[in-house]
Amino acid sequence: MSTPVPSKPLKGWRILVPRGGPWGDSVAADLRARGATPVVAPMINFAPTNDPERLTAALAALANGAFDWLTVTSATTVDVMYSQGVRIPERTRVAAVGETTAAALQAVGYRVDLVPAKDNSAKGMVSELTKLEPKPKRFLTLRSEIAKPLLTEGLIHAGHDVESVVAYRTVGEPVSEKVIEDVRSGRINGILVTSGSVAQQVVEQFGTLPESTLVAAIGPRTAKDAADFGLAVHVVSRHQTVAALLDSMVALVESGDAPKALDVAVED
């Protein structure tokens, strides 16, 4: 009996991956497994906080047991923690916004005590943390400079003592002229939008996209941020994971409702 040939639902698609490094390599591998040709073109990068002294002081207080909870809302925050040699004492519990962030924490040896079961967002974290902790607790929230303070405000509103500290800054990174040309000509068939920062860079660097370009946003929060920047989104994953994002893209393509690709010559 012959072995079934694995499905390659994205065969013939060239998909822009907007971040590099290990994350970009992992996403590129996932795309290849689905038959797509990934184009890794980092559009954002991360820079140190403008207030390193405050971050250092907060991390020292964390190590000394000053907080009941630490909240982590991105894998980039994990990178900062690991690079700073952050020590989390046993008494401090750790909440991760979603499975991707939780996996990043665990990959470098940190434990995870809470991941929102339904809503992988700041709102979801506030909901679950306030149910779990009806009495006031002391929280450290580490965040990006441009992140909206929804988590911090929600916890404060619930009566908790919160120290919110910027762990890093997000900055735009120009892509090559070749990538810009390929996007504008329709040679790139799809773009993964993994944050509001990426959406902003897509609009600023590429301008108006061809109607044939499929734009996939990771989660409702990112889709809303994209809309705020004027970027039309064709598909939104229900969960903030790469697997959910790619599965949503595959489902749209297989349904026949994806934007029709332009008939252009492609040189890989």
PDB file of C-alpha atoms in Angstrom:
ATOM      1  CA  MET A   1       0.000   0.000   0.000  1.00  0.00           C
ATOM      2  CA  SER A   2       1.431   3.381  -0.946  1.00  0.00           C
ATOM      3  CA  THR A   3       2.183   6.016   1.678  1.00  0.00           C
ATOM      4  CA  PRO A   4      -0.169   9.048   1.487  1.00  0.00           C
ATOM      5  CA  VAL A   5       1.507  12.181   0.183  1.00  0.00           C
ATOM      6  CA  PRO A   6       1.450  14.952   2.854  1.00  0.00           C
ATOM      7  CA  SER A   7      -0.849  17.850   2.015  1.00  0.00           C
ATOM      8  CA  LYS A   8       0.838  21.078   0.930  1.00  0.00           C
ATOM      9  CA  PRO A   9      -2.098  23.507   1.042  1.00  0.00           C
ATOM     10  CA  LEU A  10       0.059  26.625   0.561  1.00  0.00           C
ATOM     11  CA  LYS A  11       2.050  25.296  -2.403  1.00  0.00           C
ATOM     12  CA  GLY A  12       2.888  28.149  -4.752  1.00  0.00           C
ATOM     13  CA  TRP A  13       2.428  30.834  -2.092  1.00  0.00           C
ATOM     14  CA  ARG A  14       5.242  33.187  -1.138  1.00  0.00           C
ATOM     15  CA  ILE A  15       4.652  34.462   2.395  1.00  0.00           C
ATOM     16  CA  LEU A  16       6.456  37.364   4.064  1.00  0.00           C
ATOM     17  CA  VAL A  17       7.665  36.590   7.604  1.00  0.00           C
ATOM     18  CA  PRO A  18       8.111  39.956   9.360  1.00  0.00           C
ATOM     19  CA  ARG A  19      10.572  38.942  12.072  1.00  0.00           C
ATOM     20  CA  GLY A  20      13.960  37.261  11.939  1.00  0.00           C
ATOM     21  CA  GLY A  21      16.084  35.289  14.392  1.00  0.00           C
ATOM     22  CA  PRO A  22      15.010  31.941  15.863  1.00  0.00           C
ATOM     23  CA  TRP A  23      11.362  33.010  15.712  1.00  0.00           C
ATOM     24  CA  GLY A  24      11.574  33.779  12.005  1.00  0.00           C
ATOM     25  CA  ASP A  25      13.412  30.518  11.310  1.00  0.00           C
ATOM     26  CA  SER A  26      10.732  28.552  13.159  1.00  0.00           C
ATOM     27  CA  VAL A  27       7.870  30.227  11.285  1.00  0.00           C
ATOM     28  CA  ALA A  28       9.684  29.727   7.979  1.00  0.00           C
ATOM     29  CA  ALA A  29       9.959  25.987   8.731  1.00  0.00           C
ATOM     30  CA  ASP A  30       6.241  25.821   9.559  1.00  0.00           C
ATOM     31  CA  LEU A  31       5.409  27.543   6.273  1.00  0.00           C
ATOM     32  CA  ARG A  32       7.606  25.158   4.269  1.00  0.00           C
ATOM     33  CA  ALA A  33       5.842  22.218   5.938  1.00  0.00           C
ATOM     34  CA  ARG A  34       2.591  23.613   4.507  1.00  0.00           C
ATOM     35  CA  GLY A  35       4.116  24.010   1.050  1.00  0.00           C
ATOM     36  CA  ALA A  36       4.747  27.769   1.084  1.00  0.00           C
ATOM     37  CA  THR A  37       7.947  29.625   0.229  1.00  0.00           C
ATOM     38  CA  PRO A  38       8.809  31.873   3.196  1.00  0.00           C
ATOM     39  CA  VAL A  39      10.411  35.265   2.638  1.00  0.00           C
ATOM     40  CA  VAL A  40      12.005  36.280   5.948  1.00  0.00           C
ATOM     41  CA  ALA A  41      12.198  40.080   5.999  1.00  0.00           C
ATOM     42  CA  PRO A  42      12.455  41.559   9.524  1.00  0.00           C
ATOM     43  CA  MET A  43      10.336  44.703   9.751  1.00  0.00           C
ATOM     44  CA  ILE A  44      10.755  45.384  13.463  1.00  0.00           C
ATOM     45  CA  ASN A  45      13.589  45.099  15.921  1.00  0.00           C
ATOM     46  CA  PHE A  46      13.986  45.621  19.612  1.00  0.00           C
ATOM     47  CA  ALA A  47      16.094  48.172  21.460  1.00  0.00           C
ATOM     48  CA  PRO A  48      16.909  48.663  25.148  1.00  0.00           C
ATOM     49  CA  THR A  49      14.586  50.687  27.334  1.00  0.00           C
ATOM     50  CA  ASN A  50      15.301  54.398  27.696  1.00  0.00           C
ATOM     51  CA  ASP A  51      15.212  53.955  31.481  1.00  0.00           C
ATOM     52  CA  PRO A  52      17.569  51.031  32.190  1.00  0.00           C
ATOM     53  CA  GLU A  53      18.057  52.078  35.812  1.00  0.00           C
ATOM     54  CA  ARG A  54      14.369  51.633  36.570  1.00  0.00           C
ATOM     55  CA  LEU A  55      14.299  48.233  34.867  1.00  0.00           C
ATOM     56  CA  THR A  56      17.386  47.111  36.813  1.00  0.00           C
ATOM     57  CA  ALA A  57      15.835  48.255  40.091  1.00  0.00           C
ATOM     58  CA  ALA A  58      12.548  46.470  39.350  1.00  0.00           C
ATOM     59  CA  LEU A  59      14.309  43.223  38.438  1.00  0.00           C
ATOM     60  CA  ALA A  60      16.394  43.416  41.628  1.00  0.00           C
ATOM     61  CA  ALA A  61      13.197  43.895  43.661  1.00  0.00           C
ATOM     62  CA  LEU A  62      11.688  40.916  41.842  1.00  0.00           C
ATOM     63  CA  ALA A  63      14.652  38.729  42.772  1.00  0.00           C
ATOM     64  CA  ASN A  64      14.327  39.854  46.393  1.00  0.00           C
ATOM     65  CA  GLY A  65      10.704  38.698  46.563  1.00  0.00           C
ATOM     66  CA  ALA A  66       8.979  42.084  46.409  1.00  0.00           C
ATOM     67  CA  PHE A  67       6.191  40.893  44.079  1.00  0.00           C
ATOM     68  CA  ASP A  68       3.443  38.288  44.346  1.00  0.00           C
ATOM     69  CA  TRP A  69       3.038  38.083  40.557  1.00  0.00           C
ATOM     70  CA  LEU A  70       5.090  38.770  37.433  1.00  0.00           C
ATOM     71  CA  THR A  71       3.163  39.222  34.180  1.00  0.00           C
ATOM     72  CA  VAL A  72       4.865  38.580  30.833  1.00  0.00           C
ATOM     73  CA  THR A  73       3.104  39.530  27.598  1.00  0.00           C
ATOM     74  CA  SER A  74       5.660  38.745  24.876  1.00  0.00           C
ATOM     75  CA  ALA A  75       8.519  36.442  24.003  1.00  0.00           C
ATOM     76  CA  THR A  76      10.709  39.539  23.592  1.00  0.00           C
ATOM     77  CA  THR A  77      10.244  40.308  27.283  1.00  0.00           C
ATOM     78  CA  VAL A  78      11.512  36.790  27.977  1.00  0.00           C
ATOM     79  CA  ASP A  79      14.616  37.546  25.901  1.00  0.00           C
ATOM     80  CA  VAL A  80      15.235  40.650  28.030  1.00  0.00           C
ATOM     81  CA  MET A  81      14.758  38.694  31.256  1.00  0.00           C
ATOM     82  CA  TYR A  82      17.132  35.956  30.138  1.00  0.00           C
ATOM     83  CA  SER A  83      19.786  38.422  28.965  1.00  0.00           C
ATOM     84  CA  GLN A  84      19.605  40.191  32.346  1.00  0.00           C
ATOM     85  CA  GLY A  85      19.923  36.923  34.271  1.00  0.00           C
ATOM     86  CA  VAL A  86      16.588  37.515  36.007  1.00  0.00           C
ATOM     87  CA  ARG A  87      15.898  35.289  39.017  1.00  0.00           C
ATOM     88  CA  ILE A  88      12.272  34.644  39.956  1.00  0.00           C
ATOM     89  CA  PRO A  89      11.849  33.579  43.600  1.00  0.00           C
ATOM     90  CA  GLU A  90       9.558  30.693  44.549  1.00  0.00           C
ATOM     91  CA  ARG A  91       7.023  33.009  46.184  1.00  0.00           C
ATOM     92  CA  THR A  92       6.435  34.950  42.971  1.00  0.00           C
ATOM     93  CA  ARG A  93       3.968  33.435  40.516  1.00  0.00           C
ATOM     94  CA  VAL A  94       4.316  33.977  36.777  1.00  0.00           C
ATOM     95  CA  ALA A  95       1.489  34.731  34.325  1.00  0.00           C
ATOM     96  CA  ALA A  96       2.062  34.487  30.555  1.00  0.00           C
ATOM     97  CA  VAL A  97      -0.363  36.061  28.086  1.00  0.00           C
ATOM     98  CA  GLY A  98      -0.469  33.021  25.791  1.00  0.00           C
ATOM     99  CA  GLU A  99       1.086  29.702  24.840  1.00  0.00           C
ATOM    100  CA  THR A 100       3.818  31.313  22.714  1.00  0.00           C
ATOM    101  CA  THR A 101       5.024  33.456  25.613  1.00  0.00           C
ATOM    102  CA  ALA A 102       4.683  30.537  28.020  1.00  0.00           C
ATOM    103  CA  ALA A 103       6.794  28.348  25.734  1.00  0.00           C
ATOM    104  CA  ALA A 104       9.468  31.068  25.550  1.00  0.00           C
ATOM    105  CA  LEU A 105       9.591  31.265  29.363  1.00  0.00           C
ATOM    106  CA  GLN A 106       9.846  27.513  29.764  1.00  0.00           C
ATOM    107  CA  ALA A 107      12.477  27.228  27.040  1.00  0.00           C
ATOM    108  CA  VAL A 108      14.923  29.283  29.126  1.00  0.00           C
ATOM    109  CA  GLY A 109      14.067  27.641  32.433  1.00  0.00           C
ATOM    110  CA  TYR A 110      11.339  29.842  33.903  1.00  0.00           C
ATOM    111  CA  ARG A 111       8.159  28.295  35.253  1.00  0.00           C
ATOM    112  CA  VAL A 112       4.668  29.423  34.251  1.00  0.00           C
ATOM    113  CA  ASP A 113       1.817  29.411  36.760  1.00  0.00           C
ATOM    114  CA  LEU A 114      -0.977  30.886  34.659  1.00  0.00           C
ATOM    115  CA  VAL A 115      -1.928  31.160  30.987  1.00  0.00           C
ATOM    116  CA  PRO A 116      -5.400  32.534  30.168  1.00  0.00           C
ATOM    117  CA  ALA A 117      -7.545  29.576  29.164  1.00  0.00           C
ATOM    118  CA  LYS A 118      -9.784  31.385  26.673  1.00  0.00           C
ATOM    119  CA  ASP A 119      -8.637  34.915  25.895  1.00  0.00           C
ATOM    120  CA  ASN A 120      -4.896  35.275  25.173  1.00  0.00           C
ATOM    121  CA  SER A 121      -4.828  39.034  25.708  1.00  0.00           C
ATOM    122  CA  ALA A 122      -4.297  41.631  28.422  1.00  0.00           C
ATOM    123  CA  LYS A 123      -8.065  41.628  28.982  1.00  0.00           C
ATOM    124  CA  GLY A 124      -8.043  37.854  29.389  1.00  0.00           C
ATOM    125  CA  MET A 125      -5.173  38.021  31.870  1.00  0.00           C
ATOM    126  CA  VAL A 126      -6.930  40.662  33.963  1.00  0.00           C
ATOM    127  CA  SER A 127     -10.104  38.585  34.033  1.00  0.00           C
ATOM    128  CA  GLU A 128      -8.384  35.406  35.213  1.00  0.00           C
ATOM    129  CA  LEU A 129      -5.992  37.108  37.645  1.00  0.00           C
ATOM    130  CA  THR A 130      -8.752  39.077  39.353  1.00  0.00           C
ATOM    131  CA  LYS A 131     -10.812  35.910  39.791  1.00  0.00           C
ATOM    132  CA  LEU A 132      -7.783  34.080  41.180  1.00  0.00           C
ATOM    133  CA  GLU A 133      -6.702  36.950  43.438  1.00  0.00           C
ATOM    134  CA  PRO A 134      -9.752  38.680  44.985  1.00  0.00           C
ATOM    135  CA  LYS A 135      -7.552  40.359  47.620  1.00  0.00           C
ATOM    136  CA  PRO A 136      -4.913  43.011  46.772  1.00  0.00           C
ATOM    137  CA  LYS A 137      -1.554  41.649  45.592  1.00  0.00           C
ATOM    138  CA  ARG A 138       1.670  43.239  44.360  1.00  0.00           C
ATOM    139  CA  PHE A 139       2.309  42.843  40.618  1.00  0.00           C
ATOM    140  CA  LEU A 140       5.258  43.588  38.349  1.00  0.00           C
ATOM    141  CA  THR A 141       4.182  44.066  34.724  1.00  0.00           C
ATOM    142  CA  LEU A 142       7.001  44.127  32.172  1.00  0.00           C
ATOM    143  CA  ARG A 143       6.032  45.621  28.813  1.00  0.00           C
ATOM    144  CA  SER A 144       7.100  47.212  25.552  1.00  0.00           C
ATOM    145  CA  GLU A 145       7.345  50.987  25.422  1.00  0.00           C
ATOM    146  CA  ILE A 146       4.467  51.181  22.918  1.00  0.00           C
ATOM    147  CA  ALA A 147       2.208  48.643  24.615  1.00  0.00           C
ATOM    148  CA  LYS A 148      -1.135  49.993  25.757  1.00  0.00           C
ATOM    149  CA  PRO A 149      -1.381  49.791  29.572  1.00  0.00           C
ATOM    150  CA  LEU A 150      -4.570  47.689  29.528  1.00  0.00           C
ATOM    151  CA  LEU A 151      -3.168  45.036  31.864  1.00  0.00           C
ATOM    152  CA  THR A 152      -1.760  47.526  34.359  1.00  0.00           C
ATOM    153  CA  GLU A 153      -4.923  49.622  34.391  1.00  0.00           C
ATOM    154  CA  GLY A 154      -7.148  46.568  34.751  1.00  0.00           C
ATOM    155  CA  LEU A 155      -5.187  45.236  37.728  1.00  0.00           C
ATOM    156  CA  ILE A 156      -5.103  48.646  39.423  1.00  0.00           C
ATOM    157  CA  HIS A 157      -8.854  49.013  38.890  1.00  0.00           C
ATOM    158  CA  ALA A 158      -9.285  45.646  40.615  1.00  0.00           C
ATOM    159  CA  GLY A 159      -7.433  46.992  43.652  1.00  0.00           C
ATOM    160  CA  HIS A 160      -3.957  45.562  43.119  1.00  0.00           C
ATOM    161  CA  ASP A 161      -0.612  47.329  43.652  1.00  0.00           C
ATOM    162  CA  VAL A 162       1.098  47.367  40.254  1.00  0.00           C
ATOM    163  CA  GLU A 163       4.550  48.448  39.145  1.00  0.00           C
ATOM    164  CA  SER A 164       4.632  48.767  35.366  1.00  0.00           C
ATOM    165  CA  VAL A 165       8.120  48.890  33.828  1.00  0.00           C
ATOM    166  CA  VAL A 166       9.251  49.203  30.212  1.00  0.00           C
ATOM    167  CA  ALA A 167      11.488  46.245  29.356  1.00  0.00           C
ATOM    168  CA  TYR A 168      12.294  47.193  25.741  1.00  0.00           C
ATOM    169  CA  ARG A 169      11.455  49.465  22.824  1.00  0.00           C
ATOM    170  CA  THR A 170      10.135  48.351  19.437  1.00  0.00           C
ATOM    171  CA  VAL A 171      11.717  50.059  16.421  1.00  0.00           C
ATOM    172  CA  GLY A 172      11.075  49.777  12.699  1.00  0.00           C
ATOM    173  CA  GLU A 173      13.616  48.040  10.471  1.00  0.00           C
ATOM    174  CA  PRO A 174      13.724  48.867   6.733  1.00  0.00           C
ATOM    175  CA  VAL A 175      13.390  45.897   4.392  1.00  0.00           C
ATOM    176  CA  SER A 176      15.365  45.610   1.139  1.00  0.00           C
ATOM    177  CA  GLU A 177      14.283  47.263  -2.097  1.00  0.00           C
ATOM    178  CA  LYS A 178      13.856  43.763  -3.563  1.00  0.00           C
ATOM    179  CA  VAL A 179      11.270  42.870  -0.906  1.00  0.00           C
ATOM    180  CA  ILE A 180       9.445  46.172  -1.438  1.00  0.00           C
ATOM    181  CA  GLU A 181       9.374  45.540  -5.185  1.00  0.00           C
ATOM    182  CA  ASP A 182       8.133  41.971  -4.721  1.00  0.00           C
ATOM    183  CA  VAL A 183       5.345  43.083  -2.378  1.00  0.00           C
ATOM    184  CA  ARG A 184       4.173  45.940  -4.572  1.00  0.00           C
ATOM    185  CA  SER A 185       4.231  43.783  -7.717  1.00  0.00           C
ATOM    186  CA  GLY A 186       2.293  40.941  -6.100  1.00  0.00           C
ATOM    187  CA  ARG A 187       5.163  38.456  -6.208  1.00  0.00           C
ATOM    188  CA  ILE A 188       4.677  38.015  -2.472  1.00  0.00           C
ATOM    189  CA  ASN A 189       1.221  36.510  -2.050  1.00  0.00           C
ATOM    190  CA  GLY A 190       0.751  36.860   1.698  1.00  0.00           C
ATOM    191  CA  ILE A 191       1.988  38.815   4.711  1.00  0.00           C
ATOM    192  CA  LEU A 192       1.918  37.632   8.318  1.00  0.00           C
ATOM    193  CA  VAL A 193       1.023  40.474  10.683  1.00  0.00           C
ATOM    194  CA  THR A 194       2.068  39.479  14.193  1.00  0.00           C
ATOM    195  CA  SER A 195       1.693  42.780  16.055  1.00  0.00           C
ATOM    196  CA  GLY A 196       0.471  46.325  15.705  1.00  0.00           C
ATOM    197  CA  SER A 197       4.094  47.367  15.184  1.00  0.00           C
ATOM    198  CA  VAL A 198       4.363  45.067  12.164  1.00  0.00           C
ATOM    199  CA  ALA A 199       1.087  46.428  10.782  1.00  0.00           C
ATOM    200  CA  GLN A 200       2.449  49.963  11.074  1.00  0.00           C
ATOM    201  CA  GLN A 201       5.623  49.020   9.203  1.00  0.00           C
ATOM    202  CA  VAL A 202       3.661  47.242   6.448  1.00  0.00           C
ATOM    203  CA  VAL A 203       1.681  50.427   5.820  1.00  0.00           C
ATOM    204  CA  GLU A 204       4.690  52.749   6.065  1.00  0.00           C
ATOM    205  CA  GLN A 205       7.094  50.664   3.958  1.00  0.00           C
ATOM    206  CA  PHE A 206       4.783  49.142   1.321  1.00  0.00           C
ATOM    207  CA  GLY A 207       1.934  51.625   1.019  1.00  0.00           C
ATOM    208  CA  THR A 208      -1.189  50.295  -0.699  1.00  0.00           C
ATOM    209  CA  LEU A 209      -0.930  46.548  -1.197  1.00  0.00           C
ATOM    210  CA  PRO A 210      -2.087  44.732  -4.346  1.00  0.00           C
ATOM    211  CA  GLU A 211      -5.640  43.377  -4.031  1.00  0.00           C
ATOM    212  CA  SER A 212      -4.170  39.892  -4.494  1.00  0.00           C
ATOM    213  CA  THR A 213      -2.078  40.065  -1.295  1.00  0.00           C
ATOM    214  CA  LEU A 214      -3.503  38.064   1.603  1.00  0.00           C
ATOM    215  CA  VAL A 215      -2.961  39.737   4.969  1.00  0.00           C
ATOM    216  CA  ALA A 216      -3.200  37.431   8.002  1.00  0.00           C
ATOM    217  CA  ALA A 217      -3.338  38.869  11.533  1.00  0.00           C
ATOM    218  CA  ILE A 218      -2.464  36.955  14.679  1.00  0.00           C
ATOM    219  CA  GLY A 219      -5.432  37.388  17.011  1.00  0.00           C
ATOM    220  CA  PRO A 220      -8.244  39.969  17.271  1.00  0.00           C
ATOM    221  CA  ARG A 221      -6.089  42.508  19.132  1.00  0.00           C
ATOM    222  CA  THR A 222      -3.547  42.635  16.300  1.00  0.00           C
ATOM    223  CA  ALA A 223      -6.340  42.798  13.722  1.00  0.00           C
ATOM    224  CA  LYS A 224      -7.797  45.840  15.487  1.00  0.00           C
ATOM    225  CA  ASP A 225      -4.376  47.496  15.644  1.00  0.00           C
ATOM    226  CA  ALA A 226      -3.929  46.803  11.917  1.00  0.00           C
ATOM    227  CA  ALA A 227      -7.288  48.420  11.171  1.00  0.00           C
ATOM    228  CA  ASP A 228      -6.245  51.463  13.196  1.00  0.00           C
ATOM    229  CA  PHE A 229      -3.259  51.839  10.858  1.00  0.00           C
ATOM    230  CA  GLY A 230      -5.510  51.481   7.804  1.00  0.00           C
ATOM    231  CA  LEU A 231      -4.375  47.959   6.905  1.00  0.00           C
ATOM    232  CA  ALA A 232      -7.087  45.661   5.528  1.00  0.00           C
ATOM    233  CA  VAL A 233      -6.928  42.143   6.993  1.00  0.00           C
ATOM    234  CA  HIS A 234      -8.326  39.069   5.234  1.00  0.00           C
ATOM    235  CA  VAL A 235      -8.035  36.487   7.998  1.00  0.00           C
ATOM    236  CA  VAL A 236      -7.658  36.631  11.785  1.00  0.00           C
ATOM    237  CA  SER A 237      -6.607  33.697  13.944  1.00  0.00           C
ATOM    238  CA  ARG A 238      -8.709  33.080  17.033  1.00  0.00           C
ATOM    239  CA  HIS A 239      -5.633  32.481  19.166  1.00  0.00           C
ATOM    240  CA  GLN A 240      -2.333  34.364  19.380  1.00  0.00           C
ATOM    241  CA  THR A 241      -0.140  31.516  18.235  1.00  0.00           C
ATOM    242  CA  VAL A 242       1.754  30.997  14.983  1.00  0.00           C
ATOM    243  CA  ALA A 243       0.109  27.601  14.500  1.00  0.00           C
ATOM    244  CA  ALA A 244      -3.361  29.152  14.768  1.00  0.00           C
ATOM    245  CA  LEU A 245      -2.344  31.939  12.377  1.00  0.00           C
ATOM    246  CA  LEU A 246      -1.065  29.562   9.698  1.00  0.00           C
ATOM    247  CA  ASP A 247      -4.030  27.216  10.147  1.00  0.00           C
ATOM    248  CA  SER A 248      -6.395  30.158   9.642  1.00  0.00           C
ATOM    249  CA  MET A 249      -4.549  31.103   6.469  1.00  0.00           C
ATOM    250  CA  VAL A 250      -4.724  27.522   5.188  1.00  0.00           C
ATOM    251  CA  ALA A 251      -8.466  27.341   5.954  1.00  0.00           C
ATOM    252  CA  LEU A 252      -9.093  30.534   3.960  1.00  0.00           C
ATOM    253  CA  VAL A 253      -7.022  29.331   1.012  1.00  0.00           C
ATOM    254  CA  GLU A 254      -8.741  25.934   0.978  1.00  0.00           C
ATOM    255  CA  SER A 255     -12.168  27.597   1.161  1.00  0.00           C
ATOM    256  CA  GLY A 256     -11.478  29.409  -2.109  1.00  0.00           C
ATOM    257  CA  ASP A 257     -12.161  32.799  -0.501  1.00  0.00           C
ATOM    258  CA  ALA A 258      -8.557  34.005  -0.418  1.00  0.00           C
ATOM    259  CA  PRO A 259      -7.557  36.916  -2.683  1.00  0.00           C
ATOM    260  CA  LYS A 260      -6.734  35.625  -6.152  1.00  0.00           C
ATOM    261  CA  ALA A 261      -2.971  35.621  -6.758  1.00  0.00           C
ATOM    262  CA  LEU A 262      -1.617  37.724  -9.601  1.00  0.00           C
ATOM    263  CA  ASP A 263      -0.196  35.856 -12.574  1.00  0.00           C
ATOM    264  CA  VAL A 264       3.398  37.022 -12.188  1.00  0.00           C
ATOM    265  CA  ALA A 265       6.730  35.383 -12.816  1.00  0.00           C
ATOM    266  CA  VAL A 266       8.408  34.406  -9.577  1.00  0.00           C
ATOM    267  CA  GLU A 267      12.126  33.873  -9.132  1.00  0.00           C
ATOM    268  CA  ASP A 268      12.975  32.123  -5.861  1.00  0.00           C
TER     269      ASP A 268
END
